[in-house]
Amino acid sequence: MNIALTREQEEFVNTLVESGKYLSASDVIREGIRLLEDRYIVYQARLAELQKEIDIGMEQLERGEKIDGRELIKRLHEKNRQSAEGKSE
């Protein structure tokens, strides 16, 4: 596989190799890919969790468990007010 890097990217890779942290440019690139894989895994987990929350919300709506938007905002304001009062004590 051939990969084209910008001049800045190539300089960065070379700096890391010259620092002794990595033995070769390939090691730097592999580490970058490992980090990207880790980030992708976290992203997928967060996406799956969000989908679960959406599914739960949809099921609640189907059961008629809903709240009016104005009522929700009122409750959130009250909760924030109570939280702010608790911090000032």
mmCIF file of C-alpha atoms in Angstrom:
data_model
loop_
_atom_site.group_PDB
_atom_site.id
_atom_site.type_symbol
_atom_site.label_atom_id
_atom_site.label_comp_id
_atom_site.label_asym_id
_atom_site.label_seq_id
_atom_site.Cartn_x
_atom_site.Cartn_y
_atom_site.Cartn_z
ATOM 1 C CA MET A 1 0.000 0.000 0.000
ATOM 2 C CA ASN A 2 1.318 3.421 -0.881
ATOM 3 C CA ILE A 3 0.278 6.424 1.150
ATOM 4 C CA ALA A 4 0.797 10.030 0.144
ATOM 5 C CA LEU A 5 1.457 12.471 2.974
ATOM 6 C CA THR A 6 1.587 16.224 2.920
ATOM 7 C CA ARG A 7 4.967 17.780 3.553
ATOM 8 C CA GLU A 8 3.864 18.769 7.070
ATOM 9 C CA GLN A 9 2.684 15.239 7.845
ATOM 10 C CA GLU A 10 5.921 13.758 6.580
ATOM 11 C CA GLU A 11 7.936 16.210 8.682
ATOM 12 C CA PHE A 12 5.871 15.279 11.730
ATOM 13 C CA VAL A 13 6.428 11.565 11.129
ATOM 14 C CA ASN A 14 10.163 12.181 10.719
ATOM 15 C CA THR A 15 10.261 14.240 13.920
ATOM 16 C CA LEU A 16 8.668 11.386 15.845
ATOM 17 C CA VAL A 17 11.132 8.860 14.421
ATOM 18 C CA GLU A 18 14.102 11.152 15.108
ATOM 19 C CA SER A 19 12.925 11.610 18.692
ATOM 20 C CA GLY A 20 13.470 7.892 19.248
ATOM 21 C CA LYS A 21 9.880 7.276 20.265
ATOM 22 C CA TYR A 22 9.324 5.231 17.101
ATOM 23 C CA LEU A 23 11.759 3.069 15.172
ATOM 24 C CA SER A 24 10.347 3.835 11.735
ATOM 25 C CA ALA A 25 7.772 5.807 9.794
ATOM 26 C CA SER A 26 5.740 2.605 9.515
ATOM 27 C CA ASP A 27 5.582 2.396 13.318
ATOM 28 C CA VAL A 28 4.262 5.958 13.451
ATOM 29 C CA ILE A 29 1.606 5.239 10.835
ATOM 30 C CA ARG A 30 0.556 2.001 12.565
ATOM 31 C CA GLU A 31 0.213 3.853 15.875
ATOM 32 C CA GLY A 32 -1.922 6.491 14.169
ATOM 33 C CA ILE A 33 -4.163 3.800 12.738
ATOM 34 C CA ARG A 34 -4.461 2.130 16.164
ATOM 35 C CA LEU A 35 -5.548 5.450 17.649
ATOM 36 C CA LEU A 36 -8.070 5.930 14.856
ATOM 37 C CA GLU A 37 -9.419 2.419 15.482
ATOM 38 C CA ASP A 38 -9.794 3.199 19.202
ATOM 39 C CA ARG A 39 -11.631 6.407 18.385
ATOM 40 C CA TYR A 40 -13.908 4.565 15.971
ATOM 41 C CA ILE A 41 -14.736 1.935 18.608
ATOM 42 C CA VAL A 42 -15.680 4.656 21.118
ATOM 43 C CA TYR A 43 -17.777 6.393 18.466
ATOM 44 C CA GLN A 44 -19.616 3.163 17.629
ATOM 45 C CA ALA A 45 -20.277 2.465 21.328
ATOM 46 C CA ARG A 46 -21.672 5.965 21.843
ATOM 47 C CA LEU A 47 -23.802 5.630 18.731
ATOM 48 C CA ALA A 48 -25.185 2.281 19.945
ATOM 49 C CA GLU A 49 -25.974 3.784 23.364
ATOM 50 C CA LEU A 50 -27.749 6.712 21.742
ATOM 51 C CA GLN A 51 -29.773 4.318 19.592
ATOM 52 C CA LYS A 52 -30.801 2.420 22.751
ATOM 53 C CA GLU A 53 -31.942 5.674 24.357
ATOM 54 C CA ILE A 54 -33.918 6.580 21.244
ATOM 55 C CA ASP A 55 -35.527 3.129 21.225
ATOM 56 C CA ILE A 56 -36.486 3.484 24.888
ATOM 57 C CA GLY A 57 -37.992 6.903 24.202
ATOM 58 C CA MET A 58 -39.953 5.600 21.224
ATOM 59 C CA GLU A 59 -41.312 2.706 23.292
ATOM 60 C CA GLN A 60 -42.366 5.155 26.003
ATOM 61 C CA LEU A 61 -44.120 7.317 23.431
ATOM 62 C CA GLU A 62 -45.951 4.285 22.037
ATOM 63 C CA ARG A 63 -47.167 3.476 25.565
ATOM 64 C CA GLY A 64 -48.422 7.036 25.914
ATOM 65 C CA GLU A 65 -45.714 7.985 28.404
ATOM 66 C CA LYS A 66 -45.043 11.475 27.205
ATOM 67 C CA ILE A 67 -44.847 14.939 28.633
ATOM 68 C CA ASP A 68 -45.825 18.244 27.120
ATOM 69 C CA GLY A 69 -42.835 20.311 26.002
ATOM 70 C CA ARG A 70 -43.839 23.296 28.136
ATOM 71 C CA GLU A 71 -44.166 21.054 31.178
ATOM 72 C CA LEU A 72 -40.734 19.564 30.517
ATOM 73 C CA ILE A 73 -39.142 23.010 30.291
ATOM 74 C CA LYS A 74 -40.912 24.024 33.503
ATOM 75 C CA ARG A 75 -39.552 20.933 35.290
ATOM 76 C CA LEU A 76 -36.036 21.542 33.967
ATOM 77 C CA HIS A 77 -36.105 25.169 35.124
ATOM 78 C CA GLU A 78 -37.266 24.044 38.563
ATOM 79 C CA LYS A 79 -34.554 21.394 38.746
ATOM 80 C CA ASN A 80 -31.894 23.939 37.752
ATOM 81 C CA ARG A 81 -33.210 26.424 40.304
ATOM 82 C CA GLN A 82 -33.068 23.826 43.070
ATOM 83 C CA SER A 83 -29.593 22.790 41.996
ATOM 84 C CA ALA A 84 -28.385 26.414 42.065
ATOM 85 C CA GLU A 85 -29.917 26.945 45.514
ATOM 86 C CA GLY A 86 -28.219 23.793 46.801
ATOM 87 C CA LYS A 87 -24.801 24.995 45.620
ATOM 88 C CA SER A 88 -25.143 28.387 47.306
ATOM 89 C CA GLU A 89 -25.719 26.876 50.746
#
